[in-house]
Amino acid sequence: MTMRTTIGAWVLWMALVPARAETGRELWLREGGGNPVDVVAAGESATLELARRELVRGWRGKAGGTVRLEIAADAEVRGDGYRLTPSGVRARTGLGLLYGVYDLLSRQRTGRPAGGVSNPAYARRILNHWDNPDGTVERGYGGRSIFWRGGDSLAVTDADRELWAAYARANASIGINGTVINNVNAAPEVLSAPYLERVKAIADVLRPWGVRVYLSVKFSSPAQLGKLPTSDPLDGRVVAWWKERVAEIYRRVPDFGGFLVKANSEGQPGPQDFGRTHADGANMLADALAPHGGIVMWRAFVYDPEDRDRARQAFSEFMPLDGRFRPNVIIQVKNGPVDFQPREPFNPLFGAMKKTAVMPELQITQEYLGHSIHLVFLGPMWEEFLQSDTYGAGPGSSVARATDGSLFGHPHSAIAGVANVGLDANWCGHHFAQANWYAFGRLAWDPGLASREIADEWLRLTFAPRGEAPGGAWEEEFLGPVRGMMLQSWEAAVDYMMPLGLHHIFAGGHHYGPGPWYAPKGMRPDWTPPYYHQADAGGIGFDRTRRGSDAVSQYAEPLASRFDDVETCPEKYLLWFHHLPWTHRMKSGRTLWDALAHRYQSGLERVREFQKVWDRVEPHVDAERFAAVQSKLRRHCRDAQIWKDACLLYFQQFSRMPIPYELERPVQDLEELMKIELPWSHHN
Ligand code: BDP
């Protein structure tokens, strides 16, 4: 709770705080201030009915106005795109109309002018839920699963249906049209009849909102669930088993989207267990799905402890298979070559794999970015990634263009985000984590959007006083500063955790706190931070140059040479590609050690600024959300301090150089810091 010290402030507070409690449950779809409206729609469908209801609920245009929803051909409108016309919305599909309605309403609420055509860049815009049948969520920080309850409770209740509808509505409002409802580390039983009944119930609720259901499958399901002697993808019995399972799914869910597969990765079974390739495995499943219109999203997240550089492996394993996959296979590739680190260069498969469709996998849940404790807006990270030029087809081959179908023209295009949604009242654990769900949807629709615009929209929709068009003092005193905080928050986190290209220096297991020292005896080296930072008396960083692991050569020119040369390598990726002496001169003239220390300090300082920004906007925020975010920021700040002190004191053992005297001194001892087990869940 916050303390108000003067009566004056109290009166001001009474005047400004909205009367209604804000739990965050309504996300960016907060109601209030609907004007009467007349909706004229040609035709009838469940989706059109939703569009009509949304207009009636949220119309802020002229009171008593008329909105026309028409399905018609339009040379500029593609897929589920739409045109906002002076009289309403025109689209080719009912779903296009629903998307148009959301856009129209959002524009009314945010004061943006309406008009023009909007088409989705990616055909499939998908959430990946890492939800387990027992109701837990792997790397989930917003509470338990919204899909699975655990125990024997597969029965579907009205409360389930309401929850799924609210979830589907939120997704539809930002253009998300698919969801994988179980963990990539998949349990075979999801393919059994009782589970498929629940899958059907979920799909039935999601369908009118245009959200299709997909499943993650375990490659060894034929043996584990079907009791076959093998799961070899080239064995006739296995082929027949999958065909039958797939038919079984489509009997219940006629518009089922397809499978997501994690195979031969982190101990998961896969085709290589039978001496077959990823292509053999993916194609077998693709053939089973093709007659029904389903696709396979086959993950390229593979790495083997024997290889000297984990960052090279997806490329080495998948490039030779380019062109050997069926047209309904998409290779799902994490944004970076290692694993959702605070900052990575893009995975070199983007732009290089041309004969096979490739889809980006982003992580909305903040596994490596402060869980649901740190306020980190991921828009800028995704913008950097999607706009990175791969040079795959010459200059101008951004990751977005290399994957959305515009460069290589594959029949399917898709993008996935690992969901941060759970049973928490505000869905995501942290009020600001909702912005990452929102940003993912918006960028999947239009990867050219600037993260500044997205933050702006989201803040207006989520925090503006109810029922009023935001303006004046609110814009100046709330929107400006809070948007500024959001836009800096990712770079700040990179700086207090892993600046200058450092990566994977987390404590083992939870991936929340620092652990650059973490290397238990006998553990796979590629699961320990020293493998990644390589700090010693001679310097720090992973040598991926031509003289090192040569990962640079997986990038197209001019990138390969640019990353290889320490003079031209962007400093943000310096220690990703280079092992350098502590005294290496940076562009600023500072030594590498000093620059590192300054980065850690400035990351922490920015979080302390965020606390001030937030406290200052108190008069503009409801008491519930104000207090919740304020309290998270305290932990954020405390833990950023731990990151900075731990990393600097640990690396100082090697650099043997003083922390620059103008910077704050650490406030804890290294021995103490090494013992801290940060309570990483906001539930504890
Ligand atoms: C890692 C996560 C692990 C996931 C894995 C994956 O730590 O929990 O199963 O990625 O994406 O980041 O398969």
XYZ file of C-alpha atoms and ligand atoms in Angstrom:
697
model
C 0.000 0.000 0.000
C 1.082 3.514 -0.653
C 0.990 6.248 1.943
C -0.619 9.555 1.230
C 0.740 12.265 3.380
C -1.365 15.314 2.665
C -5.072 15.944 2.480
C -4.493 17.766 -0.788
C -3.061 14.703 -2.394
C -5.930 12.662 -1.028
C -8.509 14.926 -2.642
C -6.649 14.849 -5.922
C -6.567 11.088 -5.724
C -10.313 10.834 -5.137
C -10.917 12.964 -8.178
C -8.666 11.059 -10.498
C -8.836 7.420 -9.616
C -11.509 5.617 -11.602
C -14.303 4.278 -9.472
C -13.961 0.728 -10.714
C -11.358 -1.675 -9.441
C -8.844 -2.580 -12.107
C -7.570 -6.110 -11.856
C -6.010 -6.208 -15.301
C -8.441 -8.968 -16.222
C -9.795 -6.994 -19.158
C -6.354 -6.509 -20.687
C -6.370 -3.931 -23.488
C -10.109 -4.456 -24.003
C -11.386 -2.385 -21.090
C -14.933 -1.331 -21.525
C -16.595 1.956 -20.936
C -18.307 4.636 -22.919
C -20.031 2.689 -25.670
C -22.365 4.883 -27.773
C -25.474 3.475 -29.428
C -24.774 2.151 -32.905
C -26.667 0.455 -35.681
C -24.831 -2.483 -37.255
C -25.787 -3.604 -40.731
C -24.231 -6.914 -41.702
C -24.861 -8.935 -44.812
C -25.070 -12.580 -43.848
C -24.904 -14.449 -40.602
C -22.241 -16.440 -38.844
C -20.972 -16.898 -35.344
C -17.993 -14.706 -36.182
C -20.128 -11.929 -37.642
C -22.272 -12.034 -34.546
C -19.169 -11.478 -32.434
C -18.201 -8.539 -34.624
C -21.646 -7.039 -34.163
C -21.545 -7.509 -30.404
C -18.132 -5.905 -30.128
C -19.393 -2.850 -31.968
C -22.414 -2.527 -29.742
C -20.285 -2.891 -26.658
C -17.464 -0.569 -27.570
C -18.599 1.949 -30.186
C -17.231 5.385 -29.493
C -18.111 6.905 -32.830
C -21.133 9.059 -33.513
C -24.031 8.133 -31.222
C -26.723 6.482 -33.306
C -24.361 6.059 -36.266
C -24.494 3.124 -38.668
C -21.676 0.673 -39.355
C -21.797 -1.592 -42.381
C -19.979 -4.901 -42.357
C -19.695 -6.279 -45.864
C -18.072 -9.340 -47.326
C -16.839 -8.494 -50.790
C -13.886 -8.963 -53.060
C -11.375 -6.147 -52.904
C -8.269 -6.214 -55.057
C -6.082 -4.968 -52.215
C -7.424 -7.128 -49.416
C -5.757 -10.509 -48.840
C -6.603 -13.455 -46.613
C -8.258 -12.263 -43.433
C -7.277 -8.667 -44.111
C -9.833 -5.862 -44.320
C -10.517 -2.347 -45.468
C -11.877 0.318 -43.165
C -14.297 2.289 -45.319
C -16.112 5.522 -44.456
C -19.202 3.457 -43.705
C -17.649 0.487 -41.903
C -15.544 -2.556 -42.745
C -15.111 -4.588 -45.920
C -13.360 -7.972 -45.965
C -13.306 -11.251 -47.811
C -14.088 -13.314 -44.740
C -16.118 -13.004 -41.572
C -12.892 -13.151 -39.600
C -11.550 -10.268 -41.664
C -14.603 -8.277 -40.570
C -14.013 -9.119 -36.925
C -10.379 -7.982 -37.220
C -11.544 -4.803 -38.928
C -13.992 -4.109 -36.125
C -11.281 -4.493 -33.487
C -9.076 -2.128 -35.416
C -11.865 0.404 -35.777
C -12.667 0.312 -32.064
C -9.024 0.492 -31.092
C -8.569 3.545 -33.287
C -11.534 5.227 -31.669
C -10.104 4.577 -28.249
C -6.601 5.684 -29.042
C -7.536 8.635 -31.196
C -5.832 7.320 -34.324
C -7.451 8.115 -37.663
C -9.309 5.236 -39.322
C -9.064 4.199 -42.934
C -7.320 2.059 -45.482
C -6.398 -1.545 -46.034
C -4.672 -3.803 -43.526
C -3.441 -7.284 -44.445
C -1.708 -9.809 -42.222
C 1.972 -10.375 -43.044
C 2.097 -13.921 -41.668
C -0.741 -16.280 -42.536
C -0.448 -18.131 -39.215
C 0.056 -16.124 -36.040
C 0.362 -18.643 -33.280
C 0.822 -18.839 -29.533
C 2.774 -21.783 -28.143
C 1.654 -22.750 -24.662
C 4.170 -24.793 -22.741
C 1.332 -26.230 -20.652
C 1.466 -29.695 -19.166
C -1.494 -32.026 -18.567
C -0.930 -31.702 -14.811
C -1.727 -27.987 -15.030
C 1.810 -26.685 -14.582
C 3.342 -24.405 -17.197
C 6.979 -24.813 -18.140
C 8.612 -21.391 -17.864
C 5.205 -19.915 -17.150
C 4.983 -17.087 -14.640
C 1.313 -16.126 -14.840
C -0.125 -18.997 -12.859
C -1.285 -22.438 -13.842
C -2.537 -23.576 -17.215
C -5.764 -22.201 -18.612
C -6.241 -25.424 -20.601
C -5.279 -28.303 -18.309
C -6.133 -28.892 -14.698
C -4.290 -32.038 -13.768
C -5.616 -34.975 -11.862
C -8.357 -36.772 -13.696
C -10.313 -33.650 -14.385
C -10.684 -33.564 -18.117
C -14.377 -32.749 -17.829
C -15.200 -29.387 -19.344
C -17.049 -26.871 -17.179
C -18.893 -23.658 -18.014
C -16.133 -21.767 -16.237
C -13.614 -23.370 -18.621
C -15.640 -22.261 -21.617
C -15.916 -18.713 -20.319
C -12.203 -18.553 -19.690
C -11.315 -19.896 -23.127
C -13.704 -17.474 -24.778
C -12.102 -14.532 -22.964
C -8.697 -15.819 -24.048
C -9.840 -16.252 -27.641
C -11.335 -12.781 -27.681
C -8.076 -11.228 -26.517
C -6.211 -13.088 -29.236
C -8.686 -12.210 -31.963
C -8.481 -8.549 -31.002
C -4.787 -8.535 -31.958
C -4.999 -10.919 -34.909
C -3.661 -14.117 -33.327
C -5.281 -17.030 -35.158
C -3.695 -20.170 -33.767
C -2.695 -21.747 -30.494
C -0.664 -24.796 -29.578
C -2.272 -25.820 -26.325
C 0.379 -28.110 -24.849
C 4.086 -28.104 -24.075
C 6.711 -28.830 -26.730
C 8.057 -31.317 -24.201
C 4.893 -33.179 -25.014
C 3.111 -35.865 -23.072
C 2.021 -38.749 -25.325
C -1.408 -38.940 -23.696
C -2.601 -35.739 -25.365
C -3.315 -37.965 -28.360
C -5.545 -40.306 -26.384
C -9.336 -40.153 -26.713
C -10.135 -38.490 -23.347
C -7.640 -35.707 -24.039
C -8.866 -35.287 -27.599
C -12.368 -34.728 -26.242
C -11.078 -31.782 -24.254
C -9.113 -30.563 -27.274
C -12.362 -30.644 -29.234
C -14.141 -28.623 -26.551
C -11.364 -26.019 -26.604
C -11.444 -25.846 -30.406
C -15.223 -25.407 -30.395
C -14.947 -22.382 -28.106
C -12.041 -20.834 -30.002
C -13.439 -21.368 -33.520
C -15.800 -18.370 -33.852
C -12.911 -16.122 -32.819
C -10.818 -17.514 -35.655
C -8.301 -19.199 -33.361
C -7.329 -22.667 -34.557
C -5.989 -25.330 -32.276
C -2.689 -27.172 -32.788
C -0.983 -29.826 -30.667
C 2.593 -30.556 -29.706
C 3.322 -34.246 -30.191
C 5.961 -36.556 -28.824
C 7.770 -38.438 -31.539
C 7.735 -41.692 -29.589
C 3.948 -41.666 -29.216
C 3.456 -44.749 -31.439
C 5.527 -46.812 -29.023
C 4.457 -45.122 -25.794
C 0.772 -44.666 -26.449
C 0.178 -47.068 -29.338
C 2.317 -49.842 -27.833
C 4.058 -50.445 -31.160
C 7.534 -51.957 -30.989
C 9.021 -48.862 -32.655
C 8.406 -45.217 -33.595
C 10.637 -45.367 -36.674
C 9.116 -42.901 -39.156
C 9.774 -45.235 -42.085
C 8.058 -48.231 -40.508
C 4.673 -48.953 -42.108
C 2.956 -49.592 -38.778
C 4.150 -46.258 -37.444
C 2.972 -44.457 -40.566
C -0.428 -46.122 -40.272
C -0.656 -45.288 -36.552
C -0.084 -41.590 -37.127
C -2.569 -41.549 -40.027
C -5.217 -43.044 -37.825
C -4.472 -40.658 -34.922
C -4.630 -37.708 -37.263
C -7.942 -38.888 -38.723
C -9.216 -39.270 -35.167
C -8.301 -35.659 -34.415
C -9.948 -34.309 -37.553
C -13.135 -36.203 -36.796
C -13.398 -34.067 -33.686
C -11.726 -30.892 -34.888
C -12.268 -30.467 -38.637
C -10.177 -27.291 -38.804
C -7.315 -28.622 -36.652
C -4.130 -26.689 -37.482
C -1.427 -29.339 -37.207
C 1.499 -30.496 -35.092
C 4.414 -28.784 -33.403
C 7.367 -31.107 -32.848
C 10.438 -30.916 -30.643
C 12.519 -33.899 -31.717
C 16.049 -34.974 -30.888
C 16.394 -31.956 -28.701
C 17.169 -31.848 -24.990
C 16.500 -35.553 -24.564
C 13.253 -35.642 -26.535
C 12.914 -38.624 -28.870
C 13.117 -38.118 -32.622
C 13.807 -39.717 -35.972
C 17.559 -39.813 -35.319
C 16.914 -42.462 -32.670
C 16.147 -44.734 -35.626
C 18.943 -43.505 -37.871
C 16.554 -41.258 -39.811
C 16.798 -37.538 -40.498
C 14.693 -34.627 -39.337
C 13.249 -34.555 -42.860
C 12.181 -38.222 -42.645
C 10.429 -37.529 -39.367
C 8.764 -34.292 -40.387
C 7.654 -35.622 -43.769
C 6.014 -38.689 -42.313
C 3.849 -36.486 -40.065
C 3.286 -34.010 -42.892
C 1.948 -36.794 -45.118
C -0.494 -37.842 -42.433
C -1.744 -34.260 -42.045
C -1.737 -33.161 -45.700
C -5.057 -34.743 -46.764
C -6.757 -32.762 -43.982
C -4.971 -29.490 -44.665
C -2.752 -29.606 -41.556
C 0.859 -28.500 -41.231
C 3.932 -29.590 -39.278
C 5.991 -27.034 -37.394
C 9.281 -28.818 -36.866
C 11.604 -27.116 -34.409
C 15.257 -26.489 -35.182
C 16.161 -26.114 -31.498
C 18.835 -28.818 -31.487
C 22.250 -28.940 -29.890
C 24.640 -31.673 -28.996
C 27.148 -31.454 -26.135
C 29.851 -32.892 -28.377
C 29.815 -29.925 -30.717
C 32.208 -27.156 -29.760
C 29.718 -24.348 -30.311
C 26.034 -24.624 -29.535
C 25.286 -21.516 -31.589
C 26.304 -23.296 -34.807
C 24.198 -26.370 -34.517
C 20.722 -25.573 -35.813
C 22.325 -24.299 -38.984
C 24.739 -27.228 -39.393
C 21.985 -29.748 -38.943
C 19.212 -28.158 -40.935
C 20.909 -26.443 -43.871
C 21.858 -29.737 -45.555
C 18.176 -30.707 -45.426
C 16.941 -27.557 -47.160
C 14.555 -28.548 -49.943
C 13.955 -32.012 -48.530
C 10.830 -31.151 -46.578
C 7.231 -31.464 -47.765
C 5.465 -28.200 -48.636
C 3.336 -28.422 -45.483
C 6.383 -28.448 -43.191
C 7.640 -25.231 -41.654
C 10.895 -25.181 -39.731
C 10.355 -23.301 -36.481
C 13.495 -21.432 -35.464
C 14.081 -19.457 -32.275
C 15.037 -15.862 -32.919
C 18.641 -16.368 -31.812
C 21.071 -19.242 -32.372
C 21.345 -20.186 -28.682
C 18.133 -19.839 -26.683
C 15.957 -16.771 -26.107
C 18.821 -14.937 -24.422
C 18.409 -11.297 -23.350
C 20.032 -10.334 -26.655
C 21.230 -12.511 -29.508
C 22.013 -11.867 -33.138
C 19.445 -13.591 -35.372
C 19.775 -17.310 -36.089
C 21.667 -17.644 -39.387
C 19.051 -20.077 -40.730
C 16.860 -17.033 -41.390
C 17.463 -15.959 -44.926
C 19.733 -18.938 -45.625
C 17.141 -21.685 -45.732
C 15.335 -20.764 -48.913
C 13.761 -23.923 -50.255
C 11.876 -24.656 -47.049
C 9.515 -22.359 -45.186
C 11.016 -21.070 -41.936
C 9.052 -19.485 -39.098
C 10.372 -17.409 -36.194
C 9.740 -18.549 -32.637
C 9.755 -15.698 -30.136
C 9.457 -16.074 -26.408
C 6.739 -13.909 -24.915
C 7.129 -15.468 -21.491
C 10.200 -13.853 -19.964
C 12.206 -16.966 -19.167
C 15.504 -15.134 -19.532
C 14.232 -11.617 -19.022
C 13.085 -11.408 -15.435
C 10.041 -13.704 -15.472
C 6.969 -11.774 -14.356
C 8.949 -9.728 -11.878
C 10.969 -7.434 -14.143
C 9.228 -4.835 -16.239
C 10.646 -5.600 -19.679
C 8.834 -4.625 -22.859
C 9.954 -6.950 -25.623
C 8.742 -4.859 -28.563
C 12.169 -3.303 -29.201
C 13.883 -6.713 -29.105
C 11.492 -8.177 -31.656
C 11.724 -5.081 -33.785
C 15.516 -5.398 -33.845
C 15.215 -9.074 -34.742
C 12.511 -8.796 -37.412
C 14.261 -5.884 -39.089
C 17.736 -7.481 -39.034
C 18.990 -7.780 -42.579
C 19.935 -11.379 -43.337
C 21.232 -10.514 -46.842
C 19.722 -13.884 -47.818
C 18.567 -12.527 -51.154
C 20.801 -9.461 -51.167
C 20.399 -6.279 -49.145
C 16.879 -5.677 -47.864
C 16.286 -9.326 -46.874
C 15.067 -8.659 -43.347
C 14.161 -11.610 -41.154
C 10.529 -10.528 -41.532
C 10.674 -10.622 -45.325
C 12.604 -13.900 -45.315
C 9.851 -15.554 -43.278
C 6.533 -13.867 -44.125
C 6.481 -15.202 -47.665
C 7.510 -12.014 -49.447
C 11.024 -13.171 -50.389
C 10.837 -16.886 -50.980
C 7.121 -17.447 -51.619
C 6.387 -20.698 -49.798
C 2.796 -21.930 -49.536
C 2.740 -21.416 -45.758
C 4.009 -18.626 -43.560
C 3.876 -18.469 -39.788
C 5.274 -16.929 -36.637
C 5.023 -18.281 -33.093
C 5.352 -16.793 -29.626
C 5.734 -18.808 -26.425
C 2.751 -17.620 -24.398
C 2.925 -15.865 -21.027
C -0.673 -16.592 -20.135
C -1.935 -18.392 -17.037
C -4.712 -18.399 -14.453
C -3.523 -15.233 -12.694
C -6.187 -12.548 -12.410
C -4.265 -10.355 -14.837
C -3.361 -13.347 -17.057
C 0.394 -12.712 -17.203
C 1.589 -12.149 -13.623
C 2.882 -8.629 -14.284
C 0.562 -5.946 -15.615
C 3.209 -4.846 -18.066
C 3.779 -8.390 -19.321
C 0.417 -8.042 -21.036
C 2.126 -5.599 -23.366
C 4.320 -8.428 -24.652
C 1.334 -10.576 -25.561
C -0.144 -7.537 -27.275
C 3.102 -6.695 -29.087
C 3.495 -10.227 -30.365
C 0.050 -10.158 -31.956
C 0.556 -6.745 -33.484
C 3.967 -7.646 -34.947
C 2.732 -10.980 -36.281
C 0.136 -9.011 -38.195
C 2.529 -6.251 -39.215
C 6.231 -6.804 -38.509
C 6.909 -3.322 -39.828
C 5.249 -1.664 -36.832
C 7.529 0.355 -34.608
C 7.640 -0.762 -30.997
C 7.026 2.852 -29.987
C 3.672 2.801 -31.745
C 2.790 -0.506 -30.141
C 3.661 0.722 -26.654
C 1.654 3.851 -27.283
C -1.439 1.942 -28.396
C -1.192 -0.547 -25.581
C -0.817 2.111 -22.898
C -3.755 4.089 -24.184
C -5.948 1.003 -24.326
C -4.807 -0.383 -20.992
C -4.377 2.655 -18.782
C -6.296 5.606 -20.180
C -9.115 6.847 -17.967
C -12.209 4.813 -18.771
C -14.744 6.197 -21.113
C -12.737 9.183 -22.252
C -10.578 9.817 -25.246
C -7.148 10.207 -23.683
C -5.565 13.567 -24.060
C -3.928 16.583 -22.451
C -2.469 16.077 -19.035
C -2.766 12.301 -19.162
C -0.700 12.149 -22.324
C 1.924 14.432 -20.984
C 2.142 13.182 -17.433
C 1.442 9.487 -17.870
C 1.764 8.336 -21.452
C 5.029 10.056 -22.319
C 7.064 8.983 -19.285
C 5.645 5.461 -19.062
C 6.122 4.838 -22.766
C 9.706 6.055 -22.374
C 10.209 3.590 -19.537
C 8.823 0.718 -21.590
C 10.991 1.521 -24.571
C 14.155 1.577 -22.485
C 13.319 -1.423 -20.386
C 14.727 -4.166 -22.611
C 18.083 -2.438 -23.150
C 18.246 -1.773 -19.423
C 17.742 -5.482 -18.697
C 20.383 -6.454 -21.233
C 22.778 -4.064 -19.508
C 22.318 -5.230 -15.923
C 22.267 -8.903 -16.978
C 24.367 -9.528 -20.074
C 25.756 -6.482 -21.825
C 28.010 -6.372 -24.877
C 27.003 -9.774 -26.246
C 27.349 -11.837 -23.079
C 24.800 -14.628 -22.859
C 23.582 -17.531 -20.780
C 25.232 -16.622 -17.506
C 22.182 -17.557 -15.449
C 22.071 -19.619 -12.327
C 21.115 -23.173 -13.197
C 17.532 -24.288 -13.480
C 15.358 -21.248 -13.001
C 17.111 -18.824 -15.373
C 16.204 -15.861 -13.203
C 19.222 -14.836 -11.178
C 22.918 -14.540 -12.050
C 25.239 -17.538 -12.007
C 28.344 -16.833 -14.083
C 30.166 -19.220 -11.731
C 27.603 -22.019 -12.018
C 29.327 -25.238 -13.126
C 28.490 -28.262 -10.983
C 30.834 -31.201 -11.445
C 29.781 -33.572 -14.183
C 27.258 -31.224 -15.762
C 27.139 -30.895 -19.552
C 29.466 -27.971 -20.229
C 26.963 -26.382 -22.616
C 24.567 -26.110 -19.692
C 26.997 -24.037 -17.642
C 27.753 -20.311 -17.966
C 31.573 -20.593 -18.181
C 31.060 -22.340 -21.545
C 29.453 -19.130 -22.813
C 31.438 -16.324 -21.196
C 34.865 -18.024 -21.337
C 36.232 -15.548 -18.824
C 39.855 -16.030 -17.780
C 42.859 -13.885 -17.021
C 43.319 -13.374 -20.759
C 39.869 -11.904 -21.336
C 36.208 -12.667 -21.891
C 33.808 -13.683 -24.675
C 33.131 -16.602 -27.026
C 35.402 -16.690 -30.058
C 33.075 -17.418 -32.967
C 35.334 -15.794 -35.539
C 37.038 -17.671 -38.370
C 39.881 -18.334 -35.951
C 37.459 -19.650 -33.371
C 34.312 -21.758 -33.872
C 33.697 -20.017 -37.195
C 30.004 -19.491 -36.490
C 30.394 -16.161 -38.304
C 30.654 -18.022 -41.601
C 27.071 -19.188 -41.283
C 25.988 -15.618 -41.994
C 25.755 -14.213 -45.509
C 28.211 -11.543 -46.575
C 28.724 -8.775 -45.687
C 27.634 -9.933 -42.233
C 30.154 -12.765 -41.931
C 33.060 -10.393 -42.413
C 31.457 -7.655 -40.375
C 30.967 -9.939 -37.355
C 34.386 -11.528 -37.827
C 36.310 -8.285 -37.598
C 36.485 -6.821 -34.123
C 36.608 -3.334 -35.636
C 33.300 -3.720 -37.466
C 31.440 -6.089 -35.177
C 28.583 -4.126 -33.530
C 29.485 -3.640 -29.861
C 26.134 -5.055 -28.811
C 27.358 -8.438 -30.154
C 31.041 -8.034 -29.285
C 31.441 -10.823 -26.741
C 29.058 -13.038 -28.663
C 31.571 -13.238 -31.488
C 34.907 -12.335 -29.891
C 37.116 -13.331 -27.000
C 38.929 -10.136 -26.051
C 41.448 -8.987 -23.469
C 40.075 -6.982 -20.540
C 42.122 -4.041 -21.746
C 40.669 -4.086 -25.269
C 39.858 -0.501 -26.334
C 36.217 0.175 -27.036
C 34.968 2.858 -29.437
C 34.407 5.127 -26.444
C 38.106 4.853 -25.557
C 37.307 2.891 -22.405
C 38.821 -0.490 -21.728
C 36.502 -3.448 -22.182
C 36.457 -3.963 -18.415
C 35.484 -0.351 -17.750
C 32.858 -0.446 -20.480
C 31.363 -3.600 -19.003
C 31.206 -2.030 -15.555
C 29.567 1.086 -16.956
C 26.951 -1.007 -18.727
C 26.052 -2.905 -15.572
C 25.800 0.353 -13.680
C 23.678 2.104 -16.267
C 21.294 -0.847 -16.502
C 20.704 -0.676 -12.771
C 20.404 3.105 -12.784
C 17.705 2.966 -15.395
C 15.626 0.605 -13.292
C 15.943 3.005 -10.371
C 14.683 5.723 -12.704
C 11.722 3.511 -13.611
C 10.760 3.482 -9.941
C 10.662 7.265 -9.971
C 8.747 7.410 -13.217
C 6.155 5.066 -11.807
C 5.773 6.790 -8.452
C 5.266 10.081 -10.215
C 2.368 8.796 -12.332
C 0.447 7.600 -9.310
C -2.361 10.168 -9.684
C -3.114 8.735 -13.114
C -3.309 5.053 -12.210
C -5.887 3.059 -10.296
C -4.684 2.089 -6.842
C -4.578 -1.678 -7.509
C -2.384 -1.639 -10.551
C -0.296 1.187 -9.186
C 0.595 -0.746 -6.056
C 1.187 -4.009 -7.906
C 3.619 -2.471 -10.369
C 5.321 -0.418 -7.670
C 5.993 -3.514 -5.649
C 7.309 -5.433 -8.674
C 9.638 -2.544 -9.467
C 11.144 -2.793 -5.994
C 12.033 -6.420 -6.544
C 13.152 -5.657 -10.051
C 15.514 -3.052 -8.711
C 16.819 -5.197 -5.902
C 17.498 -8.079 -8.265
C 19.116 -5.854 -10.891
C 21.511 -4.755 -8.164
C 22.279 -8.394 -7.427
C 22.947 -9.031 -11.115
C 25.344 -6.115 -11.348
C 27.243 -6.862 -8.152
C 27.447 -10.583 -8.798
C 28.688 -10.299 -12.357
C 31.166 -7.521 -11.708
C 32.661 -9.137 -8.614
C 32.850 -12.507 -10.335
C 34.501 -11.200 -13.504
C 36.798 -8.970 -11.486
C 38.513 -12.109 -10.210
C 39.812 -12.529 -13.757
C 40.240 -8.944 -14.902
C 41.990 -7.916 -11.687
C 41.089 -4.350 -12.519
C 39.284 -1.873 -10.260
C 35.646 -1.088 -10.803
C 35.887 2.426 -12.255
C 35.983 4.782 -9.268
C 33.179 6.983 -10.524
C 30.767 4.040 -10.246
C 28.887 2.794 -7.204
C 30.594 0.069 -5.239
C 28.982 -3.337 -4.863
C 26.837 -3.639 -1.766
C 27.290 -7.366 -1.197
C 30.151 -9.823 -1.126
C 30.630 -12.338 -3.876
C 30.490 -15.270 -1.450
C 27.124 -14.061 -0.225
C 25.858 -13.470 -3.725
C 26.874 -16.951 -4.776
C 24.692 -18.359 -2.042
C 21.564 -16.372 -2.840
C 18.732 -18.387 -4.282
C 16.556 -15.672 -5.703
C 12.874 -16.343 -5.176
C 12.158 -16.266 -8.856
C 8.449 -16.822 -8.901
C 6.187 -13.931 -8.119
C 3.980 -16.537 -6.509
C 6.457 -17.010 -3.698
C 14.584 -23.652 -23.082
C 13.778 -23.869 -21.855
C 13.181 -25.246 -21.786
C 12.440 -25.524 -23.078
C 13.385 -25.370 -24.235
C 12.688 -25.496 -25.569
O 14.612 -23.647 -20.737
O 12.334 -25.284 -20.686
O 11.887 -26.800 -23.079
O 13.936 -24.085 -24.230
O 12.422 -24.453 -26.177
O 14.716 -22.271 -23.224
O 12.421 -26.588 -26.040
